[in-house]
Amino acid sequence: MSRHRVTITVNGEQRQAEVEARRRLVHFLREDLGVTGVHVGCDTTQCGACTVHLDGRAVKSCTVLAVQADGATVDTLERLSKTGDVEHPLVAAFREHHALQCGFCTPGMIMSSLELLQREPQPSEERVRAWLKGNFCRCTGYQHIVDAIRAAAQTSVAGDQDQAVTSPPSSRDTATEGGAATNSAVAGAPPSPATQDSRFFGQPLQRREDDHHLRGRGQFTDDVRSTDAAGTLHAALLRSPYAYARIRSVSVDRARGMPGVVTVVTGADLLDSVSPLPTNWVLPGMHVPVHRVLADQVVRFHGEGIAVVVAVDADAAADAVEAIDVGYEPLPAVTDPWRAAQPDAPWCTRDWTALPSTATSCSDCRPTQATTRRRSKPPTSSSASGFEIRI
Ligand code: FES
Ligand code: FES
C-alpha cells in the first residue's frame, strides 16, 4: 500500500504526517492525531457521528481519505471550544436545551448544524429536521436537538459563526463558574427548571458530564487506548448488507489464513457459549425475540453482525473481513410499521424467549433456545401486551 505525506491544518494547527493511501480522515484524526471528539458510529456513511468541517463544509470524515484532505483545513468540535473563553452559541444552546444524553452523536450534530446556520441563519424547524437526516441520535428523540439549533439561530449570531471558528470572541459572557451556561446565552431558552412545577420531567437538565461532551472530550470505549499498543488486538465485523435474508453459507477459511489474523468467529461458533443474549428489562407477559451476538441462519436487519475477525491491527482485521464469503438468500423486508402490522407481513423472527410470567429483569429471563428455535409462531398469550415484532 503506497504511503503519502500530507499537510492538514487541524483545529488551527498545521499537522504533517505520512499516511497510507487508504487511511480515512476520521482515523487520521482519531488515531494519528488523538482528536477523539470525532466519533465513529458506523464507518458506512450513515450515522454522521464523524462529521467535521473540511474547508468550511460539513463532511463525514469516514468517507474522506486523509490524502484527499492534503492542504485543507479541518475543524472539529474541539475547535469550537478553543475559541477563547466564550462558549460558542451552538454549544451553549445544546447545553441549555439538554440536546444530548450519551453525547456520542453530539460532535457530529453540532458540526453539521453549524454549516446549516452559516448557510441559513434562521432555518425553520422543518428545515432543521431535513438537514439532520444524515445525523443519527439514538438517545434524545431529536426534539431537544432541533430546539437547540433553532435557539442558537435566534441569538442572531448565526451569521457570525464562521467568524467564531476563526477569530475568538474576547469576553466570556455565557458560562457560569461551574461551566454551565446561563439561560441568557440563548434567546428563547426555557426558564430554569427550578421555576417549573416539575423539576425533571419534560425539562432540560444541565449535567456534570455535558461539559466534556460539548467540548469533544467525552471518553467512550473507542477512545480508550492501551499503553501496550503492540499487544492490542483489533476486531472488525462483517455486517449484513440485507435487511432480511437467509444465510446459506459462511466461508471464513481464506480470512483465517490471512496475515495478522488471530481468529475469526461466526454466529454458529457462539451458539453454545455466549449466544443468545438475555434481554435487560423484561415486563410480565412480554414477547422477547431471541437476540444473538452474531446472526446465525438468518439476518434480521441491515448491518447485523455475521462474523468477527480479530487481528493484530485494524487494517489486517478489515482486510480479512473482505475475504469472508457469505451466501445470502434475500427475503422480503418490511420497513414501515403499518405494513408490519398487516397479517400477511413476513415474520422477522420465529425465535422467542420463554419467560416466566412474572419476569421483570434479565436474571428472570432464561432463553430456551432449544425449544424456541423450533417454534413456527410466537407464543400466544392472553396476558401479553399484544406487542409483536416484524420487519
Ligand atoms: S462513522 Fe461516519 S457516518 Fe458513521
Ligand atoms: S446518540 Fe446519545 S445523545 Fe445522541
CSV table of C-alpha atoms and ligand atoms in Angstrom, one decimal:
chain,number,residue,atom,x,y,z
A,1,MET,CA,0.0,0.0,0.0
A,2,SER,CA,1.5,3.3,-1.0
A,3,ARG,CA,2.2,6.0,1.5
A,4,HIS,CA,1.8,9.7,1.1
A,5,ARG,CA,2.9,12.8,3.0
A,6,VAL,CA,0.0,15.1,3.9
A,7,THR,CA,-0.2,18.5,5.5
A,8,ILE,CA,-3.5,19.3,7.0
A,9,THR,CA,-4.5,22.3,9.3
A,10,VAL,CA,-6.5,20.7,12.1
A,11,ASN,CA,-8.2,23.0,14.5
A,12,GLY,CA,-5.9,25.8,13.7
A,13,GLU,CA,-2.6,23.8,13.9
A,14,GLN,CA,-0.7,22.6,10.9
A,15,ARG,CA,-0.1,18.9,11.1
A,16,GLN,CA,2.1,16.8,8.9
A,17,ALA,CA,2.2,13.0,8.6
A,18,GLU,CA,2.8,10.1,6.3
A,19,VAL,CA,-0.4,8.0,5.8
A,20,GLU,CA,-1.4,5.0,3.8
A,21,ALA,CA,-3.4,5.9,0.7
A,22,ARG,CA,-6.4,4.2,2.2
A,23,ARG,CA,-6.2,6.0,5.6
A,24,ARG,CA,-9.6,7.6,6.2
A,25,LEU,CA,-9.7,11.1,7.6
A,26,VAL,CA,-11.6,10.1,10.7
A,27,HIS,CA,-8.9,7.5,11.6
A,28,PHE,CA,-6.2,10.0,10.8
A,29,LEU,CA,-7.8,12.5,13.2
A,30,ARG,CA,-8.5,10.0,15.9
A,31,GLU,CA,-5.7,7.5,15.8
A,32,ASP,CA,-2.8,9.6,14.5
A,33,LEU,CA,-3.6,13.0,16.0
A,34,GLY,CA,-5.6,12.0,19.1
A,35,VAL,CA,-8.6,14.2,18.1
A,36,THR,CA,-11.2,11.9,19.7
A,37,GLY,CA,-14.0,14.4,19.6
A,38,VAL,CA,-14.7,12.9,16.2
A,39,HIS,CA,-16.6,9.7,16.6
A,40,VAL,CA,-17.0,6.6,14.5
A,41,GLY,CA,-20.6,5.3,14.8
A,42,CYS,CA,-20.9,3.2,11.7
A,43,ASP,CA,-18.0,3.6,9.2
A,44,THR,CA,-20.6,3.3,6.4
A,45,THR,CA,-21.6,7.0,6.0
A,46,GLN,CA,-24.9,6.7,7.7
A,47,CYS,CA,-24.7,8.0,11.3
A,48,GLY,CA,-22.9,11.3,10.9
A,49,ALA,CA,-21.0,11.0,14.2
A,50,CYS,CA,-17.8,11.6,12.3
A,51,THR,CA,-18.9,15.0,10.8
A,52,VAL,CA,-16.2,17.6,10.6
A,53,HIS,CA,-15.7,20.8,8.6
A,54,LEU,CA,-13.4,20.4,5.6
A,55,ASP,CA,-12.5,23.8,4.3
A,56,GLY,CA,-15.7,25.1,5.9
A,57,ARG,CA,-18.1,22.4,4.7
A,58,ALA,CA,-19.5,19.7,6.8
A,59,VAL,CA,-18.4,16.3,5.6
A,60,LYS,CA,-18.5,12.8,7.1
A,61,SER,CA,-14.8,12.1,7.7
A,62,CYS,CA,-15.3,8.4,7.5
A,63,THR,CA,-15.9,9.0,3.8
A,64,VAL,CA,-12.9,11.2,3.1
A,65,LEU,CA,-9.4,9.8,2.7
A,66,ALA,CA,-6.7,11.7,4.6
A,67,VAL,CA,-4.8,12.2,1.3
A,68,GLN,CA,-7.9,14.0,-0.1
A,69,ALA,CA,-7.6,16.5,2.8
A,70,ASP,CA,-4.0,17.3,2.0
A,71,GLY,CA,-3.6,21.0,2.1
A,72,ALA,CA,-7.0,21.6,3.5
A,73,THR,CA,-8.4,23.0,6.8
A,74,VAL,CA,-10.2,20.6,9.1
A,75,ASP,CA,-12.2,21.8,12.1
A,76,THR,CA,-13.8,19.6,14.7
A,77,LEU,CA,-16.0,20.2,17.7
A,78,GLU,CA,-12.7,20.8,19.7
A,79,ARG,CA,-12.2,23.9,17.6
A,80,LEU,CA,-15.4,25.5,18.9
A,81,SER,CA,-14.2,25.2,22.4
A,82,LYS,CA,-10.9,26.6,21.6
A,83,THR,CA,-12.3,30.0,20.6
A,84,GLY,CA,-11.4,31.9,23.7
A,85,ASP,CA,-13.4,31.8,26.9
A,86,VAL,CA,-16.8,32.4,25.4
A,87,GLU,CA,-18.9,29.4,24.7
A,88,HIS,CA,-20.0,29.0,21.1
A,89,PRO,CA,-23.7,29.8,20.7
A,90,LEU,CA,-24.5,26.3,19.3
A,91,VAL,CA,-22.6,24.6,22.2
A,92,ALA,CA,-24.4,26.9,24.7
A,93,ALA,CA,-27.7,26.1,23.1
A,94,PHE,CA,-27.1,22.3,23.2
A,95,ARG,CA,-26.3,22.7,26.9
A,96,GLU,CA,-29.3,24.8,27.7
A,97,HIS,CA,-31.7,22.6,25.8
A,98,HIS,CA,-30.4,19.3,27.1
A,99,ALA,CA,-29.7,18.3,23.5
A,100,LEU,CA,-27.5,15.4,24.4
A,101,GLN,CA,-27.8,12.4,26.5
A,102,CYS,CA,-24.9,10.0,26.0
A,103,GLY,CA,-23.1,12.6,23.8
A,104,PHE,CA,-21.9,10.3,21.2
A,105,CYS,CA,-23.7,11.9,18.3
A,106,THR,CA,-23.1,15.4,19.7
A,107,PRO,CA,-19.9,16.4,17.9
A,108,GLY,CA,-21.4,15.4,14.5
A,109,MET,CA,-24.7,17.1,15.3
A,110,ILE,CA,-23.0,20.4,16.2
A,111,MET,CA,-20.6,20.5,13.3
A,112,SER,CA,-23.4,19.6,10.9
A,113,SER,CA,-25.8,22.2,12.2
A,114,LEU,CA,-23.0,24.7,12.3
A,115,GLU,CA,-22.9,24.6,8.5
A,116,LEU,CA,-26.7,24.9,8.3
A,117,LEU,CA,-26.7,28.1,10.4
A,118,GLN,CA,-23.8,29.5,8.3
A,119,ARG,CA,-25.9,29.0,5.2
A,120,GLU,CA,-29.3,29.8,6.6
A,121,PRO,CA,-29.2,31.9,9.7
A,122,GLN,CA,-32.9,31.4,10.5
A,123,PRO,CA,-33.9,27.9,9.4
A,124,SER,CA,-37.4,26.6,10.0
A,125,GLU,CA,-38.0,23.6,12.2
A,126,GLU,CA,-38.8,21.6,9.1
A,127,ARG,CA,-35.6,22.7,7.5
A,128,VAL,CA,-33.5,21.8,10.6
A,129,ARG,CA,-35.1,18.3,10.7
A,130,ALA,CA,-34.4,17.8,7.0
A,131,TRP,CA,-30.8,19.0,7.4
A,132,LEU,CA,-30.2,16.5,10.2
A,133,LYS,CA,-31.3,13.5,8.2
A,134,GLY,CA,-27.6,12.4,7.9
A,135,ASN,CA,-27.0,12.6,11.6
A,136,PHE,CA,-28.5,9.8,13.9
A,137,CYS,CA,-29.1,10.1,17.6
A,138,ARG,CA,-30.1,7.0,19.5
A,139,CYS,CA,-31.0,8.8,22.8
A,140,THR,CA,-32.7,12.2,22.6
A,141,GLY,CA,-35.6,11.8,20.2
A,142,TYR,CA,-34.2,14.8,18.3
A,143,GLN,CA,-36.7,17.3,19.7
A,144,HIS,CA,-34.2,19.0,22.1
A,145,ILE,CA,-31.5,19.0,19.3
A,146,VAL,CA,-33.9,20.8,17.0
A,147,ASP,CA,-34.8,23.2,19.8
A,148,ALA,CA,-31.2,23.9,20.5
A,149,ILE,CA,-30.3,24.6,16.9
A,150,ARG,CA,-33.3,27.0,16.4
A,151,ALA,CA,-32.5,28.7,19.7
A,152,ALA,CA,-28.9,29.2,18.6
A,153,ALA,CA,-30.2,30.8,15.4
A,154,GLN,CA,-32.3,33.2,17.4
A,155,THR,CA,-29.3,34.6,19.0
A,156,SER,CA,-28.7,36.4,15.7
A,157,VAL,CA,-25.1,35.3,15.8
A,158,ALA,CA,-25.6,32.6,13.3
A,159,GLY,CA,-24.2,34.8,10.6
A,160,ASP,CA,-21.0,35.3,12.6
A,161,GLN,CA,-20.4,31.7,13.4
A,162,ASP,CA,-17.8,31.2,10.7
A,163,GLN,CA,-16.0,34.1,12.3
A,164,ALA,CA,-16.4,32.4,15.7
A,165,VAL,CA,-14.5,29.4,14.4
A,166,THR,CA,-11.6,31.5,13.1
A,167,SER,CA,-11.5,34.5,15.3
A,168,PRO,CA,-12.2,34.1,19.0
A,169,PRO,CA,-14.6,36.5,20.8
A,170,SER,CA,-12.8,38.4,23.5
A,171,SER,CA,-15.1,38.0,26.5
A,172,ARG,CA,-16.8,35.3,28.5
A,173,ASP,CA,-20.4,36.1,28.9
A,174,THR,CA,-22.4,32.9,28.8
A,175,ALA,CA,-20.9,30.5,31.2
A,176,THR,CA,-21.2,30.3,34.9
A,177,GLU,CA,-18.3,29.4,37.2
A,178,GLY,CA,-19.2,25.7,37.1
A,179,GLY,CA,-19.1,25.6,33.4
A,180,ALA,CA,-22.9,25.6,33.0
A,181,ALA,CA,-24.2,28.3,30.6
A,182,THR,CA,-26.8,30.7,31.8
A,183,ASN,CA,-30.2,30.9,30.1
A,184,SER,CA,-29.3,34.3,28.8
A,185,ALA,CA,-26.8,32.6,26.5
A,186,VAL,CA,-29.6,31.6,24.2
A,187,ALA,CA,-32.6,33.7,23.3
A,188,GLY,CA,-35.8,31.8,23.8
A,189,ALA,CA,-34.2,29.4,26.3
A,190,PRO,CA,-36.7,27.9,28.7
A,191,PRO,CA,-37.0,29.1,32.2
A,192,SER,CA,-34.8,27.5,34.8
A,193,PRO,CA,-36.0,24.0,35.9
A,194,ALA,CA,-36.2,25.3,39.4
A,195,THR,CA,-39.1,27.6,38.4
A,196,GLN,CA,-41.1,24.7,37.0
A,197,ASP,CA,-43.7,22.6,38.8
A,198,SER,CA,-41.8,19.5,37.8
A,199,ARG,CA,-38.1,19.5,38.4
A,200,PHE,CA,-37.2,16.9,35.9
A,201,PHE,CA,-39.8,15.6,33.6
A,202,GLY,CA,-40.1,17.5,30.3
A,203,GLN,CA,-37.4,19.9,31.5
A,204,PRO,CA,-33.9,20.3,30.0
A,205,LEU,CA,-31.3,19.4,32.5
A,206,GLN,CA,-27.7,20.6,32.7
A,207,ARG,CA,-25.5,17.8,33.8
A,208,ARG,CA,-22.0,17.5,35.1
A,209,GLU,CA,-20.9,15.3,32.1
A,210,ASP,CA,-22.3,17.6,29.4
A,211,ASP,CA,-19.2,19.9,29.6
A,212,HIS,CA,-16.9,17.1,28.4
A,213,HIS,CA,-19.2,16.0,25.6
A,214,LEU,CA,-19.7,19.6,24.4
A,215,ARG,CA,-16.0,20.2,24.2
A,216,GLY,CA,-15.3,16.9,22.4
A,217,ARG,CA,-13.7,15.4,25.5
A,218,GLY,CA,-16.1,12.6,26.2
A,219,GLN,CA,-14.5,9.3,26.9
A,220,PHE,CA,-16.1,6.4,25.1
A,221,THR,CA,-14.9,2.8,24.8
A,222,ASP,CA,-13.4,3.5,21.4
A,223,ASP,CA,-11.3,6.4,23.0
A,224,VAL,CA,-9.6,4.1,25.5
A,225,ARG,CA,-6.0,3.4,24.3
A,226,SER,CA,-3.9,0.6,25.6
A,227,THR,CA,-0.5,1.5,26.9
A,228,ASP,CA,0.7,-1.7,25.2
A,229,ALA,CA,-0.2,-0.7,21.7
A,230,ALA,CA,1.9,-3.6,20.2
A,231,GLY,CA,-0.1,-6.1,22.3
A,232,THR,CA,-3.5,-4.7,21.4
A,233,LEU,CA,-5.7,-6.8,19.2
A,234,HIS,CA,-8.3,-5.3,16.9
A,235,ALA,CA,-11.7,-6.6,15.8
A,236,ALA,CA,-13.7,-5.9,12.7
A,237,LEU,CA,-17.2,-7.0,11.9
A,238,LEU,CA,-18.7,-8.4,8.8
A,239,ARG,CA,-22.2,-6.9,8.6
A,240,SER,CA,-25.2,-7.9,6.6
A,241,PRO,CA,-26.0,-5.8,3.5
A,242,TYR,CA,-29.5,-7.1,3.7
A,243,ALA,CA,-32.4,-6.1,6.0
A,244,TYR,CA,-33.7,-9.7,5.9
A,245,ALA,CA,-32.0,-12.7,4.3
A,246,ARG,CA,-31.4,-16.4,4.9
A,247,ILE,CA,-27.7,-17.2,5.4
A,248,ARG,CA,-26.9,-20.2,3.1
A,249,SER,CA,-23.2,-20.4,3.8
A,250,VAL,CA,-20.4,-18.6,5.6
A,251,SER,CA,-16.8,-19.4,4.5
A,252,VAL,CA,-14.0,-18.0,6.6
A,253,ASP,CA,-11.1,-20.2,5.6
A,254,ARG,CA,-9.5,-17.6,3.4
A,255,ALA,CA,-9.8,-14.9,6.1
A,256,ARG,CA,-8.4,-17.2,8.7
A,257,GLY,CA,-5.2,-17.7,6.7
A,258,MET,CA,-4.5,-14.0,6.1
A,259,PRO,CA,-1.5,-12.3,7.6
A,260,GLY,CA,-2.1,-10.9,11.1
A,261,VAL,CA,-5.4,-12.7,11.7
A,262,VAL,CA,-5.7,-14.2,15.2
A,263,THR,CA,-9.2,-15.7,14.9
A,264,VAL,CA,-12.5,-15.5,13.0
A,265,VAL,CA,-15.7,-16.1,14.9
A,266,THR,CA,-19.1,-16.7,13.3
A,267,GLY,CA,-22.6,-16.9,14.8
A,268,ALA,CA,-22.5,-20.7,14.7
A,269,ASP,CA,-19.4,-20.6,16.8
A,270,LEU,CA,-21.2,-18.8,19.6
A,271,LEU,CA,-24.4,-20.7,19.8
A,272,ASP,CA,-23.4,-22.9,22.7
A,273,SER,CA,-21.5,-20.2,24.6
A,274,VAL,CA,-22.4,-16.5,24.8
A,275,SER,CA,-25.4,-16.6,22.5
A,276,PRO,CA,-28.3,-15.8,22.8
A,277,LEU,CA,-28.1,-12.7,24.9
A,278,PRO,CA,-30.5,-12.0,27.7
A,279,THR,CA,-32.9,-9.1,27.5
A,280,ASN,CA,-32.2,-6.4,30.1
A,281,TRP,CA,-35.6,-5.5,31.2
A,282,VAL,CA,-38.5,-7.8,30.6
A,283,LEU,CA,-42.0,-6.9,31.5
A,284,PRO,CA,-44.5,-9.6,32.5
A,285,GLY,CA,-46.1,-11.2,29.5
A,286,MET,CA,-43.7,-9.5,27.1
A,287,HIS,CA,-42.7,-11.5,24.0
A,288,VAL,CA,-39.0,-11.2,23.6
A,289,PRO,CA,-37.2,-12.4,20.5
A,290,VAL,CA,-34.0,-14.4,20.9
A,291,HIS,CA,-31.1,-12.0,20.5
A,292,ARG,CA,-27.9,-13.5,19.1
A,293,VAL,CA,-24.5,-11.9,19.3
A,294,LEU,CA,-23.9,-12.7,15.7
A,295,ALA,CA,-26.5,-13.8,13.1
A,296,ASP,CA,-27.0,-17.5,12.6
A,297,GLN,CA,-29.0,-18.8,9.7
A,298,VAL,CA,-31.0,-15.5,9.2
A,299,VAL,CA,-30.1,-11.8,9.2
A,300,ARG,CA,-32.9,-9.6,10.6
A,301,PHE,CA,-31.6,-6.1,10.0
A,302,HIS,CA,-29.3,-4.3,7.7
A,303,GLY,CA,-25.9,-4.2,9.4
A,304,GLU,CA,-26.4,-7.2,11.7
A,305,GLY,CA,-23.1,-8.8,12.5
A,306,ILE,CA,-22.3,-12.1,10.8
A,307,ALA,CA,-18.7,-12.7,11.7
A,308,VAL,CA,-15.9,-11.0,13.7
A,309,VAL,CA,-12.3,-11.0,12.7
A,310,VAL,CA,-9.6,-10.5,15.4
A,311,ALA,CA,-6.2,-9.4,14.1
A,312,VAL,CA,-3.0,-7.7,15.2
A,313,ASP,CA,-4.1,-4.3,13.7
A,314,ALA,CA,-7.2,-2.7,12.4
A,315,ASP,CA,-6.2,-2.9,8.7
A,316,ALA,CA,-5.5,-6.6,8.9
A,317,ALA,CA,-8.9,-7.2,10.5
A,318,ALA,CA,-10.6,-5.1,7.9
A,319,ASP,CA,-8.8,-6.9,5.0
A,320,ALA,CA,-9.8,-10.3,6.4
A,321,VAL,CA,-13.4,-9.2,6.7
A,322,GLU,CA,-13.3,-8.6,2.9
A,323,ALA,CA,-12.2,-12.2,2.4
A,324,ILE,CA,-15.2,-13.8,4.1
A,325,ASP,CA,-17.7,-15.2,1.7
A,326,VAL,CA,-21.4,-15.3,2.7
A,327,GLY,CA,-24.1,-16.9,0.6
A,328,TYR,CA,-27.3,-14.9,1.1
A,329,GLU,CA,-30.9,-15.6,0.1
A,330,PRO,CA,-32.5,-12.2,0.3
A,331,LEU,CA,-36.0,-12.2,1.8
A,332,PRO,CA,-38.7,-9.5,1.5
A,333,ALA,CA,-38.2,-6.9,4.2
A,334,VAL,CA,-40.9,-4.7,5.6
A,335,THR,CA,-39.6,-1.3,6.6
A,336,ASP,CA,-42.6,0.6,7.9
A,337,PRO,CA,-44.7,-0.2,11.0
A,338,TRP,CA,-48.1,-0.1,9.2
A,339,ARG,CA,-47.0,-2.7,6.7
A,340,ALA,CA,-45.5,-4.8,9.6
A,341,ALA,CA,-48.9,-4.8,11.3
A,342,GLN,CA,-50.6,-6.5,8.4
A,343,PRO,CA,-51.5,-10.1,8.9
A,344,ASP,CA,-49.6,-11.2,5.8
A,345,ALA,CA,-46.4,-9.4,6.7
A,346,PRO,CA,-43.4,-11.7,6.8
A,347,TRP,CA,-42.1,-12.6,10.3
A,348,CYS,CA,-38.8,-11.0,11.3
A,349,THR,CA,-38.2,-13.7,13.9
A,350,ARG,CA,-39.7,-17.0,14.8
A,351,ASP,CA,-37.5,-17.5,17.8
A,352,TRP,CA,-38.9,-16.3,21.1
A,353,THR,CA,-37.5,-16.4,24.5
A,354,ALA,CA,-39.7,-18.3,27.0
A,355,LEU,CA,-40.2,-16.2,30.1
A,356,PRO,CA,-41.8,-16.7,33.4
A,357,SER,CA,-45.0,-14.7,33.6
A,358,THR,CA,-43.5,-12.6,36.4
A,359,ALA,CA,-40.2,-11.9,34.8
A,360,THR,CA,-39.1,-8.3,35.4
A,361,SER,CA,-35.3,-8.5,34.8
A,362,CYS,CA,-32.6,-10.3,32.9
A,363,SER,CA,-32.0,-12.5,35.9
A,364,ASP,CA,-35.5,-13.8,35.5
A,365,CYS,CA,-35.0,-14.4,31.8
A,366,ARG,CA,-33.8,-17.8,30.7
A,367,PRO,CA,-33.6,-18.1,27.0
A,368,THR,CA,-34.7,-21.6,26.0
A,369,GLN,CA,-33.1,-21.8,22.6
A,370,ALA,CA,-33.5,-25.5,22.1
A,371,THR,CA,-37.3,-25.3,22.2
A,372,THR,CA,-37.9,-21.8,20.9
A,373,ARG,CA,-35.9,-22.4,17.7
A,374,ARG,CA,-38.4,-25.0,16.6
A,375,ARG,CA,-41.4,-22.7,17.0
A,376,SER,CA,-43.1,-21.6,13.9
A,377,LYS,CA,-45.2,-19.0,15.7
A,378,PRO,CA,-44.5,-16.8,18.7
A,379,PRO,CA,-46.3,-17.8,21.8
A,380,THR,CA,-49.8,-16.6,22.1
A,381,SER,CA,-50.8,-15.2,25.5
A,382,SER,CA,-53.9,-13.6,26.8
A,383,SER,CA,-51.8,-11.6,29.2
A,384,ALA,CA,-49.4,-10.4,26.5
A,385,SER,CA,-49.1,-6.8,25.7
A,386,GLY,CA,-50.0,-7.6,22.1
A,387,PHE,CA,-46.6,-6.4,21.1
A,388,GLU,CA,-45.2,-8.2,18.1
A,389,ILE,CA,-42.1,-7.5,16.1
A,390,ARG,CA,-41.8,-8.0,12.4
A,391,ILE,CA,-39.9,-6.4,9.5
B,1,FES,S1,-18.9,7.0,11.2
B,1,FES,FE1,-19.1,8.3,9.5
B,1,FES,S2,-21.2,8.4,9.1
B,1,FES,FE2,-21.0,7.0,10.7
B,2,FES,S1,-26.7,9.2,20.4
B,2,FES,FE1,-26.7,9.6,22.6
B,2,FES,S2,-27.1,11.7,22.7
B,2,FES,FE2,-27.3,11.2,20.6
